[in-house]
Amino acid sequence: MTEPKPTLGIFGAGWVGLVTGACFADLGHDVVIRDVVPAKIDELNAGRIPFHEPGLAELIERNRERLTFTLDRDELKANAKVFFCCVDTPPMPSGEANLAPVWSVVEDLGAPEGAILVMKSTVPVGAGERIRAELDLRVGYVSNPEFLSEGRGIEDFVHPDRIVIGAFEEEHGDRVAGLYEGFGAPIVRTSVPSAEMIKLASNAFLATRISFINEIANVSEAVGADIDEVAHGMGLDSRIGTSYLRPGIGYGGSCYPKDVPFLKLLAGTSGYHFQLLTAVMEVNELQKRRLVGKLKEHLGDLPGKTVALLGLAFKPHTDDMRDAPSIVIAARLLAEGAEVRAWDPLVRGHPELNGVSMQRSILDAVRGADAAVIVTEWPELESLASPEILAAMRTPLIVDGRNLLDPETVRAAGFQYEGIGRP
């Protein structure tokens, strides 16, 4: 007879907590998810997800009998022995991670006999040792960082590249590793500080690749090379590979803009100046502003000009606006005196987009516009260069901030075209 799978407790009903909880429930675990925001729990109990993640609503509905959403910490602790910390750790003005939500989890957990606290929240290297010192000796601690991408979180959870487990006690690591049996991915067993560093270093390296290929794209423009051909030739080298070699207008979201400064600050407080990451962050900020320069090259001064921003979320298939490049681009355009309209299939507005006119369709956004700017590579924009769009625009200019379209096809359709790193 198959043993029943253990009940799991999750602190935090945000994106990581809900994806983690729903996926474990789908594997047969009873999962209790606790949050401190009443409105969020009310929404979840009513069957509504507070953000967009493909397939998540269906996964939660399919496992409704195994999922409990609660405000009550005692209900969370009633049957579970393994608890995942999935709360946010946003940056403070100093650049350090705000660990107050994590310390609240430690306090709320208390000291249930035989419990393990599993850290999925991103924390600075060394945080695990401080947390372990505060926990009762009856409670174990394991670092199990998440490597999920928004827009494909479920796929990443079920088919991970690797599962990292850092533990102070081997038996605690064994118990957490047992939850991932059958995943078919390498399980990397490390110390707690190493697991914390793997998370930060992985994100910092990916951000570095993004900034590097953007720099190569900018130089390619200056010398007449084609970044698509350059990236293809680079990617065929097995030492380099093809991932994260697409130029664009910079990275955003909840991870890279937070984790890169975290690692840089960690190095600085440890006595090491991480020069490379300084450049990575600088390139990323400048890349967003270069797009405004491209518009001015075509349109001249921007007062009296209308610019349509197509896509607002930091990447497709999500409604996440955290550190989205669209925010910086819109602010710069408004400061230059342009009228700014915007369309996104999921984002209907944002506090940092004051002055931007939200439109319900792509056609409404570009009607009478002097430029259409692809900010997020939504699939709906692949057919942007259509006769209907051409007729609607005052100036048929497409600035492709994600190199989504084929330049020759766009120009043959009667548009001016400007990409990133393309001649």
Tab-separated table of N, CA and C in Angstrom, residues 339-343 353 355-359:
chain	number	residue	atom	x	y	z
A	339	GLU	N	3.047	62.590	-26.634
A	339	GLU	CA	1.813	61.954	-26.152
A	339	GLU	C	2.052	60.445	-26.199
A	340	VAL	N	1.746	59.751	-25.132
A	340	VAL	CA	2.031	58.325	-25.057
A	340	VAL	C	0.745	57.544	-24.867
A	341	ARG	N	0.532	56.605	-25.773
A	341	ARG	CA	-0.562	55.647	-25.641
A	341	ARG	C	0.038	54.269	-25.386
A	342	ALA	N	-0.770	53.360	-24.864
A	342	ALA	CA	-0.228	52.034	-24.569
A	342	ALA	C	-1.303	50.970	-24.704
A	343	TRP	N	-0.846	49.789	-25.082
A	343	TRP	CA	-1.711	48.598	-25.146
A	343	TRP	C	-0.957	47.423	-24.547
A	353	LEU	N	2.437	54.732	-14.498
A	353	LEU	CA	2.160	55.092	-15.893
A	353	LEU	C	1.199	56.276	-15.973
A	355	GLY	N	-0.251	59.632	-16.958
A	355	GLY	CA	-0.028	60.392	-18.175
A	355	GLY	C	-0.059	59.561	-19.431
A	356	VAL	N	-0.069	58.232	-19.276
A	356	VAL	CA	-0.149	57.327	-20.428
A	356	VAL	C	-1.608	56.955	-20.669
A	357	SER	N	-2.029	57.061	-21.910
A	357	SER	CA	-3.406	56.740	-22.277
A	357	SER	C	-3.518	55.259	-22.632
A	358	MET	N	-4.253	54.497	-21.802
A	358	MET	CA	-4.406	53.066	-22.040
A	358	MET	C	-5.464	52.821	-23.111
A	359	GLN	N	-5.157	51.906	-24.028
A	359	GLN	CA	-6.050	51.591	-25.138
A	359	GLN	C	-6.439	50.116	-25.097
